[in-house]
Structures are given as C-alpha cells and as structure tokens.
Amino acid sequence: MTLPMTPASALPPIPAREDDRLAALQRYELLDTPAEPAFDQITRLAAKLLKVPVALISLVDRDRQWFKSRIGLPVQETPRDHAFCAHALESDSLLVVTDARQDERFAGNPLVTGDPNIRFYAGAPLRTADGLALGTICVIDDQPRAALTPEEEEALRDLSAMTMAHIEARRAVGYLHPVTALSNRFRFLADVDALPADATMAEPADFRETAVVIDTAASQQYAELTRVLGQVCADAFEVDCARRIAASLPERTRLYHVSPARFTCILAGHDAADGELASTLHRISTAIRSPFQYQGVPIATSSGIGFVHRSDSPPGGVELLRAATSAAHQSLEEQKPWCAYDEEQDRAAHRAFLLLRSLTEAMGAQDQLHIAYQPKVDLRTDRCIGAEALLRWTHPALGPISPAEFVPLAERTALVRPLTEWVIAAVLGQVSHWRRRGIALPVSINISMLDLGTGDFADRVAAMLDRHGVRADWIDFEVTESALMTDRAEVDRQLHRLRNLGIAVEIDDFGTGQSALSYLKDIPATAVKIDQRFIRSIAAERSDQIMVRSTIELAHDLGYLVVAEGVETAEAYDWLRLHGCDFGQGYLISRPLAPAAFEDWLAAGAFRPAAMSA
Ligand code: C2E
Ligand code: MG
Ligand code: MG
C-alpha cells in the first residue's frame, strides 16, 4: 500500500529553530518511552473537559509525530507530513481546525480522508522555557465543531502548561544528585550538549568555556571512608565538599556532583580567562585541602583538580568530562594543586589501559605471546653458552608491542605475576624440548622486581621445574638492579632460595640503577650484565671504557661472571674480549630469534665476528 502524496501546500511548515528544537526533544528523553500515568491523566482530563473522543500528547520528531499519551487513538505514531500537530508548532497559542474537510491544508490528508477520520482539531504547543515547541497537547473529533469557547481555549492552554510543567519536573528529578541535591552527571552532559557549537580558533580566549573537575578524594580513600565509617559519613563528606567548592566558585556558576567525591563545573567568559581561572582553581584547592571533620575526627583525603578548555577537548559532554577527569587524576597522582588536560599524556594513559586490558586475553590466546631467544656467546671461544628468553607480543589490532612498553605496565598491576608465570612455563617447555633433542644450553628468564617481592616465588618456581622435568641449572634468572634496591629483605630471601635450588641469578642492566658497586657484595648473584648503554660505543667512549673496565675488575674480584649486552660492533666485541669480559650478547652476534631460527643459528656453527676472521 502506498500512502497518497501530500501536496506541497499541505506540508507542515518547518519551524525556524528546527535543529535546536529537535536537539531539545532528544534531551528531554521522552520519545519512545513507556506510557506514564501522569501524562495519561492529563489527556483524559482534556478529553473530558473538551468533550471529544480523542486527546493526545504528541511529540513532533524529525519525520514523525509520536504520542507520549493517547486517549481514543489506536496508533502510536504517524508520519510528520500528516501531523496536524506539526502545523500547530508555530502557532502562538492554539491551532483550531473546525472542519478539516473544508481546510485546504488538511482536506486531502489521509488522517482526514481515511482513519481516524479527523474533522475537528484543536492543539496547543508544548513550549520549553526558551520557546522551542516539542509538540502539542491536542483534542480531536470525527465530527466538525464550532470554534472553542474562550473557557475551552483557556482549559487547553492550562493543560498545555500542566503537561510542560510535568515534563520539566520529570527531567529535574532525574538530573539531581540525591546526596547533595546538586545537578548530576546527566544534567552536566545535557547542559554541555546544549552549549553552542565549539568556539572557533579565532574566538578570543574570553569567550571560551572551561570544564573543571574536582576530585575530593582518591577512589580508594572514598571507598575506605564508606567501609570504615559508613555511608552516612561518606555522604556528609560529600555535602561538606560541595559547600566548600560552591563557596569558591564565581557567582552563578553551576556546580555538578558527577560521581562519588567528584564535582565539576563549567567556567565561561571572563571566569575562564587565564588569570581568573588560576585564582578560581587556587580558591577551590585551598577550600578542599583542610581536613573534613566527622564527629570530631579530622579526616584528610588527597584531592586533584583538572581542567580543560572546551576547544582543546574532543567534542561532546562525555569527552569533555573525561578529559577534565583525566587532568584531575594527573593532579592527584603528581600531587599538584591542579593540572591542565594533556592530550599526549591522555593518549598514553588510554593506550596503557587498552594494553593492560588485552594482556589477560593475550595470555589465554594461542598466538599472541611468544618467546624469542637471543644467543649469549663466550668471548674467548666465540661459542654459544646460552640464550636469553625475551617475551614478544603481537597484539591483534596494534601489532607488535615491545616488552619495554608492556612489562613495566604489567609491573604496576597484579598482572605481572601471571605474566611471569606464563613466561617461565613457556621457557621450561622449550628447554625440556631442546634437552630431549640434545640442545643443552641454559636459558635466562627475565623476572620483575615484584616477582621477588612475593613470598612464594621460589617455591612456585621449584614446583614448575618439577612439573616440566627441568633441572634448576638449565635455567637462570635475570633481575634488574632496581629490583634489588626495593623490598630488600624479601628480595634477598627469595634470591637465596633460588640460589639454594641451584638456579643462577644475573644482575641485569647493571650500571643503570643508583646502587654503588660496593652493593654487589651483598647480592647472591652469579653474574653481572653490564647495560647496553655502556657497551654500544665502548670502542670509542673513554668514560664507558673506564666504567666497564672497573666493573669487570670489581665483579671478577667478587667472584661474578661478567656479561656485556648490546654488543653491536666487532670493535666492541674485540674491546670486551681484550678487557676480560666473559660473555657477550647483541645484534652483532644475533638478534633474538624464534625457536626454530635459533636452532638453525646453532646448527650453522660457532659464531665468529667478521672483523676477527682477518
Ligand atoms: P633486557 O632484559 O635488558 O633485554 C635486552 C634487550 O636488549 C632486549 O630488548 C633485546 O632485544 C635488546 N637487545 C639485544 N641486543 C641488542 C643490541 O645489540 N642492540 C640493541 N639496541 N638492543 C639489543 P627487548 O626484547 O625489547 O626487551 C626489553 C626489556 O623488556 C628487557 O630488557 C627486559 O627488561 C624486559 N623483558 C623482556 N622480556 C621479558 C620477560 O619475559 N619478563 C620480564 N619481566 N621482562 C622482560
Ligand atoms: Mg635481560
Ligand atoms: Mg638488560
């Protein structure tokens, strides 16, 4: 069935601020919502007062009119082109059509010629405070009628005002925070989205808007407050914060309570100009710094304040709030009174979050994580004496991710433990496979400082060795010096336990931490790995030569073997051999290799640097 074409003269006019009107309609969140008794009471009253069979609350959407309430009409919506109500939007007070068949705008309208056979129509627009008509409340009869009496007109206008008041009240309730009675996050988002489109770059700074987020407690502190002193205390804390912040804001600035212990506001015009902004931020920061008193107990929390100019943030209220929140987070972390949004930092935080989220999945997937093996050679014989296991991650969307990026991230979370376990299991599997095939080389595994800080690390390693049938001297661990600097007692205990199991321990990246060389004597290690930054230009840099020479000498005197990592040139290789360094590892010898490639490399015979064959 095709609907009859509506002649152009009969099409409803498009209101002047149509885009604003449609945006407002969205903000009220009425479209396609279930029926509500309060609206149905109004339409029932309208039908009764005006003695008509049909009464509607109609919202005029882009292409349709949709009925929030309807008495006497079976359909939920009709096309906008047919909607009488769409004609009523522009009328100052009422649109009354006494007989549609006699009105050239409506005579051919399918709602007139067919069902529901409209003859009489009277509608009053539902207008917001800023004059945008969302739709109408209207009454309809299938008989022509006389014009409305003044009393009837008044009744219809009153019903329209009642409907609008209810629409506003309905919105206000959903827009208030129950604890502080401040506007909530939804209100913030609606208000931001109602702001005029972003200021152009040429706009003077005085006209820009700036969103400020105030975190009055770190999230664990707020959780702790709730847990230890109860929700009543946490609520009182928020009320107190709201009061203090509100008192620090420029006049007529709306404060929003967007989530637990988090507040936000928008500064505009003069208030957002640099000087004013700084003094406002200073006032807020001072106001929330003094401890909150609860039943005589002072409770101190850490706070953070972040701001972002709307023109510097991705568009939309959600993004604006996120950007300012990220800045507040930075302020809290760095213990600065406030921070501006930093896109670069935000992007890094975003990526870090994404990586951490995908890392768990990666550990479960078959094809994302794998181990590369980089040979270590004896500098005197040029023979391979072992390999270092280096973790590789190919992210399904982001491609290869360096362990130098994701391992430190994992170290900041509980993920480091399962990650290390994944690596150890993978290496033990490979080592036992190689041993069965007659490849008898120890493999070094990198572990994190946090692994050694957990009390059962050595026990878990022992259990894994058992499970894989791998002897303790078939592997060793590389630990970075910084790991040895923190949590000394536990780290020492675990290192001794590993040594007692028969596992060798190398100090990785030696020379990059803050420890003195004398520190070496306390560490139960077997070898020292001099960091690649000293090795790369060793043949030319005198200061590197001095550092490396004395390290080799001291380490040997204390009974350690010495490994040089990052050997990239034959000159470096020669220099190191000449100065008594035991082992070398680096691109000159081989890049880290997949297991099969490593086997091929081994099969090709002992390594000899090109420069030395001459
Ligand atoms: P690292 O343990 O000091 O490993 C040596 C790094 O230097 C490796 O980088 C290796 O590929 C690279 N390298 C080797 N030879 C040369 C060379 O001649 N020149 C240059 N420029 N680089 C060379 P990679 O694989 O990117 O690993 C970076 C760091 O990530 C490692 O430093 C280690 O701290 C960490 N890491 C790698 N795998 C693991 C792991 O399984 N667990 C833990 N906890 N950390 C790991
Ligand atoms: Mg290493
Ligand atoms: Mg290293």
XYZ file of C-alpha atoms and ligand atoms in Angstrom:
662
model
C 0.000 0.000 0.000
C 1.349 3.439 -0.856
C 0.207 6.481 1.013
C -1.286 9.252 -1.095
C 1.189 12.042 -1.823
C 0.703 15.149 0.258
C 0.597 18.290 -1.905
C 3.418 20.713 -1.053
C 0.954 23.383 0.073
C -0.366 20.971 2.702
C 3.021 20.027 4.140
C 3.562 21.301 7.666
C 5.930 24.274 7.868
C 9.396 23.660 9.338
C 9.831 25.772 12.496
C 12.553 28.420 12.481
C 14.968 26.803 15.003
C 14.264 23.263 13.916
C 17.709 21.812 14.776
C 17.597 23.315 18.269
C 14.046 22.085 18.656
C 14.970 18.515 17.703
C 18.011 18.610 19.988
C 15.822 19.794 22.870
C 13.363 16.986 22.155
C 16.206 14.478 22.461
C 17.384 15.999 25.718
C 14.014 15.563 27.381
C 14.253 11.830 26.728
C 10.547 11.369 26.168
C 10.480 9.761 22.743
C 9.817 6.034 22.683
C 9.419 5.822 26.452
C 6.608 3.843 28.094
C 3.270 5.452 28.957
C 3.226 7.344 32.266
C 0.071 7.767 34.373
C 0.647 11.487 34.998
C 0.507 12.236 31.262
C -2.477 9.922 30.744
C -4.374 11.748 33.494
C -3.857 14.997 31.611
C -5.109 13.619 28.283
C -8.129 12.011 29.998
C -8.925 15.358 31.556
C -8.543 17.088 28.182
C -10.977 14.666 26.501
C -13.472 15.155 29.309
C -13.229 18.952 29.510
C -13.475 19.437 25.754
C -15.926 16.576 25.232
C -14.019 14.846 22.455
C -13.272 11.171 21.794
C -9.530 11.678 21.145
C -6.902 13.545 23.169
C -3.151 13.279 22.593
C 0.210 14.458 23.839
C 2.136 14.469 20.587
C 5.882 14.989 20.228
C 6.943 16.126 16.791
C 10.130 14.303 15.842
C 12.156 14.752 12.645
C 9.959 12.514 10.464
C 7.080 11.521 12.696
C 4.822 12.555 15.499
C 4.999 10.192 18.440
C 2.339 10.081 21.154
C 3.548 10.160 24.729
C -0.069 9.757 25.780
C -3.172 8.977 23.741
C -6.850 8.580 24.534
C -9.088 7.148 21.820
C -6.434 6.578 19.160
C -5.020 3.120 18.416
C -1.787 4.188 16.663
C 1.438 5.177 18.470
C 2.793 7.470 15.776
C 2.038 8.898 12.330
C 4.260 10.440 9.641
C 5.110 14.065 10.344
C 3.813 15.105 6.918
C 0.310 14.149 8.023
C 0.522 15.578 11.525
C -1.866 18.419 12.392
C 0.341 18.954 15.418
C 3.285 19.769 13.160
C 1.215 22.726 11.915
C 0.467 23.761 15.488
C 4.138 24.143 16.490
C 4.469 27.621 15.046
C 1.147 28.968 16.277
C 1.395 31.471 19.082
C -1.132 29.836 21.282
C -3.592 27.432 19.644
C -4.299 25.866 16.285
C -8.000 25.197 15.819
C -9.394 23.478 12.704
C -13.181 23.357 12.934
C -13.693 21.184 9.846
C -10.650 19.637 8.255
C -12.503 18.819 5.038
C -13.093 22.481 4.496
C -9.468 23.445 5.179
C -7.245 23.174 2.112
C -4.234 22.302 4.274
C -5.969 19.164 5.543
C -8.731 18.218 3.111
C -6.541 15.638 1.336
C -4.767 14.425 4.484
C -5.040 10.612 4.878
C -5.881 11.120 8.556
C -8.920 13.080 7.339
C -9.926 11.046 4.318
C -9.276 7.681 5.997
C -8.789 6.552 9.580
C -9.165 8.141 12.148
C -11.254 10.484 10.001
C -10.309 13.725 11.712
C -12.789 16.574 11.241
C -12.154 18.768 14.243
C -8.723 19.531 15.700
C -7.525 21.877 18.463
C -3.930 21.816 19.636
C -1.775 23.886 21.997
C 2.026 23.744 21.584
C 4.206 22.393 24.395
C 6.828 25.072 24.628
C 10.071 24.975 26.638
C 11.238 27.983 28.645
C 13.372 29.053 25.693
C 10.462 28.917 23.292
C 11.031 25.619 21.498
C 7.852 23.648 20.791
C 8.378 19.941 21.480
C 4.898 19.002 20.269
C 1.349 19.653 21.380
C -1.462 18.589 23.567
C -4.424 18.258 21.244
C -8.026 17.145 21.059
C -9.651 15.571 18.000
C -13.205 14.782 16.943
C -14.549 12.895 13.939
C -17.297 15.498 13.667
C -16.881 19.141 12.657
C -17.326 21.509 15.571
C -17.732 25.160 16.344
C -14.676 27.157 17.378
C -13.594 26.728 21.006
C -15.233 28.935 23.566
C -12.883 31.240 25.497
C -13.243 28.881 28.500
C -12.313 25.885 26.366
C -9.335 27.729 24.918
C -8.187 28.594 28.401
C -8.606 24.995 29.521
C -6.483 23.735 26.634
C -3.782 26.317 27.347
C -3.776 25.339 31.031
C -3.485 21.671 30.123
C -0.543 22.511 27.892
C 1.155 24.372 30.756
C 0.478 21.432 33.098
C 1.966 18.985 30.622
C 5.066 21.116 30.160
C 5.451 21.570 33.934
C 5.330 17.810 34.303
C 7.867 17.306 31.522
C 10.242 19.733 33.253
C 9.706 18.213 36.712
C 10.258 14.748 35.326
C 13.558 15.858 33.924
C 14.636 17.743 37.048
C 14.241 14.682 39.275
C 16.490 12.620 37.031
C 19.005 15.454 36.994
C 19.680 15.873 40.695
C 22.230 14.111 42.837
C 20.350 12.571 45.758
C 23.083 13.305 48.333
C 23.979 16.921 47.629
C 20.910 17.940 45.588
C 23.366 19.371 43.068
C 22.838 18.774 39.375
C 24.171 15.375 38.418
C 26.211 13.968 35.565
C 23.217 13.682 33.247
C 22.459 17.337 33.763
C 26.096 18.175 33.054
C 26.058 16.209 29.810
C 22.749 17.742 28.746
C 23.993 21.244 29.568
C 27.247 20.783 27.665
C 25.438 19.397 24.677
C 23.130 22.418 24.754
C 26.086 24.838 24.563
C 26.510 26.498 21.189
C 28.899 24.693 18.845
C 32.572 24.977 19.791
C 34.100 28.405 19.585
C 36.264 28.862 16.520
C 40.017 29.147 16.890
C 39.795 32.839 16.173
C 37.468 33.401 19.107
C 39.090 35.454 21.855
C 40.019 33.395 24.913
C 37.486 35.338 26.993
C 34.629 33.571 25.282
C 35.800 30.025 25.703
C 34.323 27.560 28.138
C 36.458 25.588 30.549
C 35.394 22.423 32.324
C 36.858 21.875 35.785
C 36.772 18.523 37.580
C 37.421 18.380 41.309
C 38.208 15.011 42.867
C 37.848 15.485 46.600
C 39.269 12.052 47.461
C 41.130 9.280 45.696
C 38.701 6.489 44.851
C 40.233 4.048 47.379
C 40.025 6.727 50.066
C 36.350 7.267 49.374
C 35.735 3.510 49.402
C 37.656 3.260 52.666
C 35.650 6.101 54.177
C 32.424 4.318 53.266
C 33.679 0.994 54.522
C 35.173 2.142 57.810
C 32.896 4.994 58.865
C 29.783 4.177 56.882
C 27.772 5.719 54.081
C 26.368 8.427 56.369
C 29.884 9.729 56.946
C 30.730 9.490 53.246
C 27.560 11.436 52.413
C 28.397 14.099 54.989
C 31.867 14.350 53.483
C 30.420 14.999 50.030
C 27.961 17.572 51.335
C 30.809 19.369 53.076
C 32.975 19.288 49.935
C 30.077 20.595 47.831
C 29.593 23.502 50.234
C 33.273 24.414 50.218
C 33.639 24.216 46.459
C 30.429 26.145 45.785
C 31.705 28.932 48.025
C 34.894 29.149 45.931
C 33.213 29.433 42.540
C 32.398 32.626 40.663
C 28.811 33.744 41.132
C 26.124 31.994 39.129
C 28.389 29.046 38.327
C 26.506 25.769 38.482
C 28.274 23.023 40.420
C 27.574 19.433 39.397
C 28.051 16.321 41.505
C 29.005 13.806 38.851
C 30.157 10.714 40.736
C 31.282 9.761 44.263
C 33.507 12.538 45.632
C 33.750 14.112 42.165
C 32.404 17.531 41.245
C 32.534 19.571 38.099
C 31.626 22.989 36.769
C 31.866 24.976 33.564
C 33.529 28.361 33.643
C 32.812 30.684 30.750
C 33.635 34.162 29.531
C 35.635 36.262 31.967
C 35.689 33.433 34.533
C 37.535 31.177 32.097
C 40.216 33.740 31.200
C 43.644 32.602 32.364
C 44.085 34.906 35.363
C 40.585 34.329 36.696
C 40.817 30.617 36.107
C 44.016 30.346 38.135
C 42.557 32.257 41.044
C 39.362 30.169 40.998
C 41.395 26.962 40.955
C 43.505 28.281 43.786
C 40.402 29.076 45.859
C 38.923 25.610 45.263
C 42.203 23.888 46.027
C 42.602 25.803 49.291
C 38.977 25.200 50.256
C 39.127 21.422 49.929
C 42.577 20.954 51.407
C 41.721 21.362 55.095
C 40.553 18.080 56.671
C 36.888 17.244 56.912
C 35.650 16.822 60.477
C 33.357 13.915 61.251
C 32.144 13.669 64.840
C 35.245 15.482 65.958
C 37.608 13.252 63.944
C 39.612 15.036 61.259
C 39.629 13.065 58.008
C 42.204 14.076 55.442
C 41.937 12.981 51.816
C 44.068 13.679 48.769
C 42.439 15.782 46.125
C 43.004 16.566 42.481
C 41.778 19.331 40.215
C 41.862 19.175 36.436
C 40.634 21.499 33.757
C 40.241 21.520 30.011
C 39.203 24.269 27.616
C 36.309 23.008 25.567
C 38.167 23.822 22.366
C 41.049 21.531 23.455
C 38.839 18.546 24.155
C 37.281 16.096 21.728
C 33.669 17.203 21.140
C 30.751 16.234 23.354
C 29.940 16.318 27.052
C 31.160 12.789 27.708
C 34.587 13.536 26.236
C 34.822 16.899 27.980
C 34.152 15.289 31.335
C 36.611 12.504 30.609
C 39.343 14.933 29.567
C 38.928 17.089 32.676
C 38.760 13.947 34.846
C 41.986 12.677 33.329
C 43.626 16.003 34.212
C 42.259 15.781 37.778
C 43.664 12.278 38.023
C 47.056 13.554 36.933
C 46.896 16.310 39.539
C 46.118 13.728 42.205
C 48.897 11.389 41.080
C 51.518 14.087 40.785
C 50.303 15.879 43.897
C 49.999 19.160 42.053
C 47.245 21.580 43.116
C 45.788 21.366 39.587
C 46.653 20.190 36.091
C 45.565 21.138 32.607
C 44.424 18.406 30.267
C 47.398 16.988 28.397
C 46.373 15.224 25.221
C 49.668 13.390 24.896
C 49.506 12.014 28.420
C 45.850 11.169 27.990
C 46.600 9.207 24.860
C 49.389 7.331 26.648
C 47.067 6.523 29.558
C 44.446 5.360 27.098
C 46.897 3.061 25.350
C 48.225 1.758 28.668
C 44.699 0.913 29.721
C 43.986 -0.768 26.411
C 47.188 -2.819 26.606
C 46.568 -3.927 30.160
C 43.049 -4.932 29.272
C 44.237 -7.005 26.317
C 47.148 -8.588 28.145
C 44.982 -11.007 30.110
C 43.361 -12.116 26.882
C 46.805 -12.414 25.286
C 47.913 -14.844 27.987
C 44.960 -17.071 27.165
C 45.302 -16.818 23.379
C 47.390 -19.236 21.359
C 49.037 -16.807 19.007
C 49.704 -13.503 20.737
C 52.594 -14.080 23.128
C 55.724 -15.938 22.226
C 59.338 -16.097 23.270
C 62.371 -15.112 21.232
C 65.793 -16.457 22.161
C 68.933 -14.360 21.862
C 72.263 -16.220 21.991
C 74.940 -15.412 24.536
C 78.492 -16.274 23.491
C 81.742 -16.894 25.310
C 84.024 -14.070 24.166
C 87.135 -16.238 24.418
C 85.859 -19.169 22.354
C 83.078 -17.441 20.308
C 80.851 -20.332 21.288
C 77.244 -20.040 22.295
C 76.914 -20.663 26.018
C 73.227 -19.946 26.467
C 70.341 -17.769 25.449
C 68.153 -15.082 26.908
C 64.396 -15.582 26.646
C 62.702 -12.331 25.540
C 58.973 -12.007 25.558
C 57.213 -10.922 22.359
C 53.601 -9.789 21.986
C 51.729 -9.364 18.744
C 48.529 -7.526 19.614
C 45.693 -8.455 17.227
C 44.922 -4.808 16.424
C 48.035 -2.849 17.431
C 50.661 -5.236 16.059
C 53.963 -5.960 17.836
C 54.269 -4.338 21.274
C 57.685 -4.040 22.871
C 58.185 -5.667 26.268
C 59.887 -2.419 27.243
C 56.390 -0.906 26.979
C 54.081 -3.559 28.377
C 56.241 -5.226 31.041
C 56.553 -2.012 33.111
C 52.773 -1.550 32.749
C 52.120 -5.067 33.973
C 54.502 -4.406 36.853
C 52.148 -1.697 38.059
C 49.286 -4.175 38.328
C 48.589 -7.662 39.594
C 49.146 -8.916 36.032
C 52.898 -9.208 36.396
C 52.639 -12.397 38.388
C 50.614 -14.421 35.840
C 52.732 -12.898 33.069
C 55.988 -14.097 34.637
C 54.421 -17.472 35.231
C 53.387 -17.627 31.564
C 56.966 -16.869 30.501
C 58.506 -19.383 32.872
C 56.106 -22.124 31.735
C 56.768 -21.342 28.068
C 60.554 -21.358 28.566
C 60.519 -24.548 30.637
C 58.507 -26.240 27.900
C 61.037 -25.117 25.290
C 64.044 -26.060 27.430
C 62.775 -29.566 28.065
C 62.041 -29.950 24.341
C 65.563 -28.783 23.461
C 67.180 -31.039 26.057
C 65.377 -34.034 24.599
C 66.816 -33.090 21.231
C 70.312 -32.712 22.630
C 70.429 -28.911 22.787
C 71.956 -28.397 26.198
C 72.079 -24.635 26.731
C 70.927 -22.744 29.813
C 68.207 -20.192 29.131
C 67.934 -16.928 31.075
C 64.494 -15.695 32.087
C 63.826 -12.039 32.940
C 61.883 -11.541 36.123
C 60.435 -8.454 37.664
C 61.225 -6.860 40.985
C 57.643 -7.564 42.006
C 58.042 -11.277 41.422
C 60.784 -11.363 44.006
C 58.702 -9.337 46.411
C 56.060 -12.069 46.627
C 56.833 -14.525 49.405
C 56.337 -17.757 47.461
C 58.154 -17.015 44.200
C 60.971 -19.532 44.687
C 58.507 -22.226 45.804
C 56.381 -21.727 42.736
C 59.455 -21.918 40.517
C 60.520 -25.147 42.204
C 57.063 -26.618 41.576
C 57.163 -25.582 37.930
C 60.608 -27.118 37.428
C 59.245 -30.380 38.818
C 56.214 -30.264 36.622
C 58.270 -29.743 33.459
C 61.052 -32.121 34.448
C 63.604 -29.328 34.070
C 66.755 -29.186 36.199
C 67.474 -25.984 38.124
C 70.780 -25.412 36.336
C 69.102 -25.480 32.919
C 67.710 -22.014 33.518
C 68.762 -18.829 35.252
C 67.082 -15.584 36.145
C 67.932 -12.032 35.130
C 66.887 -9.464 37.683
C 67.258 -5.743 37.187
C 69.324 -3.885 39.694
C 66.429 -1.670 40.695
C 64.594 -4.792 41.769
C 67.353 -5.386 44.221
C 67.037 -1.875 45.572
C 63.446 -2.164 46.767
C 61.915 -4.502 49.290
C 65.376 -5.709 50.242
C 64.543 -8.286 52.899
C 62.016 -10.258 50.868
C 64.025 -9.950 47.651
C 67.107 -11.286 49.428
C 65.180 -14.191 50.906
C 63.782 -15.173 47.519
C 67.160 -14.799 45.811
C 68.786 -17.050 48.390
C 66.014 -19.592 47.978
C 66.554 -19.580 44.199
C 70.294 -19.985 44.649
C 69.702 -22.874 47.078
C 67.562 -24.537 44.450
C 70.598 -24.329 42.171
C 69.361 -21.529 39.915
C 71.924 -18.942 38.830
C 70.966 -15.262 39.083
C 72.293 -12.451 36.922
C 72.022 -8.778 37.727
C 70.562 -7.229 34.568
C 71.079 -3.683 33.271
C 73.967 -3.206 35.658
C 75.079 0.393 35.973
C 71.695 1.995 35.377
C 70.396 1.950 38.962
C 71.568 4.134 41.777
C 73.428 1.464 43.705
C 77.118 1.723 44.397
C 79.405 -1.002 43.145
C 80.042 -1.988 46.743
C 76.422 -3.063 46.875
C 77.374 -6.035 44.732
C 78.970 -7.847 47.587
C 75.650 -8.422 49.353
C 73.801 -9.826 46.405
C 73.631 -13.588 45.976
C 74.119 -13.380 42.215
C 76.344 -15.339 39.887
C 76.858 -12.840 37.075
C 76.602 -9.168 36.244
C 75.136 -7.984 32.939
C 76.518 -4.617 32.008
C 73.810 -2.443 30.495
C 73.888 -1.910 26.759
C 74.176 1.851 27.017
C 77.795 1.442 28.214
C 78.586 -1.145 25.564
C 77.189 0.386 22.400
C 80.055 2.865 21.905
C 82.607 1.178 24.117
C 85.303 1.142 21.442
C 85.218 4.961 21.229
C 83.904 6.388 24.525
C 86.556 6.749 27.189
C 84.101 7.221 30.030
C 82.296 3.993 29.052
C 85.629 2.210 28.895
C 86.537 3.337 32.404
C 83.167 2.326 33.789
C 83.157 -1.071 32.093
C 86.782 -1.851 32.891
C 86.323 -1.164 36.585
C 83.046 -3.080 36.676
C 84.673 -6.129 35.096
C 87.549 -5.958 37.527
C 85.403 -5.484 40.600
C 82.855 -8.116 39.579
C 85.626 -10.635 38.940
C 87.257 -9.859 42.265
C 83.928 -10.573 43.943
C 83.550 -13.835 42.047
C 80.969 -12.877 39.451
C 80.992 -13.617 35.771
C 80.513 -10.601 33.510
C 78.147 -10.409 30.534
C 78.046 -7.464 28.133
C 74.692 -6.836 26.453
C 74.105 -4.706 23.347
C 77.244 -5.814 21.501
C 76.612 -4.315 18.089
C 80.058 -3.957 16.538
C 83.137 -6.094 16.064
C 85.157 -3.309 17.731
C 83.066 -3.570 20.875
C 83.409 -7.337 20.777
C 87.208 -7.101 20.500
C 87.456 -4.484 23.216
C 85.379 -6.555 25.623
C 87.351 -9.708 24.989
C 90.599 -7.847 25.397
C 89.443 -6.494 28.746
C 88.429 -9.841 30.164
C 84.659 -9.672 29.821
C 83.382 -13.261 29.904
C 80.287 -13.276 27.750
C 78.641 -11.116 25.112
C 75.154 -10.721 23.700
C 73.941 -8.373 21.000
C 72.848 -7.782 17.437
C 76.386 -8.414 16.143
C 76.082 -11.991 17.334
C 72.401 -12.448 16.628
C 69.061 -10.743 17.036
C 66.544 -12.507 19.294
C 65.227 -15.491 17.281
C 62.161 -17.703 17.188
C 62.989 -21.223 18.490
C 63.341 -22.804 15.026
C 65.551 -19.960 13.783
C 67.623 -20.251 16.940
C 68.176 -23.940 16.225
C 69.292 -23.080 12.672
C 71.646 -20.454 14.008
C 73.170 -23.002 16.377
C 73.465 -25.594 13.647
C 75.378 -23.113 11.490
C 78.268 -23.420 13.984
C 80.192 -21.235 16.367
C 79.854 -17.520 15.996
C 82.803 -15.561 14.616
C 82.583 -11.825 14.161
C 83.544 -10.725 10.662
C 86.229 -8.308 11.796
C 88.094 -11.060 13.611
C 88.462 -13.528 10.815
C 91.017 -11.286 9.144
P 66.746 -6.768 28.861
O 66.437 -7.922 29.728
O 67.867 -5.911 29.249
O 66.893 -7.359 27.429
C 67.793 -6.880 26.458
C 67.091 -6.054 25.457
O 68.013 -5.511 24.545
C 66.109 -6.820 24.595
O 65.077 -5.943 24.252
C 66.939 -7.166 23.389
O 66.161 -7.433 22.239
C 67.726 -5.906 23.222
N 68.989 -6.109 22.544
C 69.733 -7.229 22.466
N 70.866 -6.992 21.772
C 70.848 -5.697 21.385
C 71.734 -4.851 20.627
O 72.804 -5.265 20.178
N 71.374 -3.571 20.446
C 70.196 -3.079 20.949
N 69.898 -1.795 20.729
N 69.338 -3.851 21.669
C 69.655 -5.132 21.886
P 63.581 -6.348 24.341
O 63.410 -7.774 23.929
O 62.798 -5.312 23.648
O 63.273 -6.307 25.893
C 63.308 -5.114 26.597
C 63.216 -5.363 28.061
O 61.941 -5.897 28.403
C 64.193 -6.399 28.575
O 65.446 -5.812 28.752
C 63.553 -6.815 29.872
O 63.811 -5.872 30.876
C 62.096 -6.735 29.505
N 61.619 -8.089 29.200
C 61.700 -8.780 28.023
N 61.118 -9.983 28.146
C 60.726 -10.077 29.440
C 60.071 -11.087 30.223
O 59.780 -12.188 29.756
N 59.792 -10.808 31.527
C 60.130 -9.619 32.094
N 59.821 -9.408 33.382
N 60.734 -8.653 31.406
C 61.037 -8.877 30.091
Mg 67.519 -9.323 30.441
Mg 69.316 -5.583 30.079
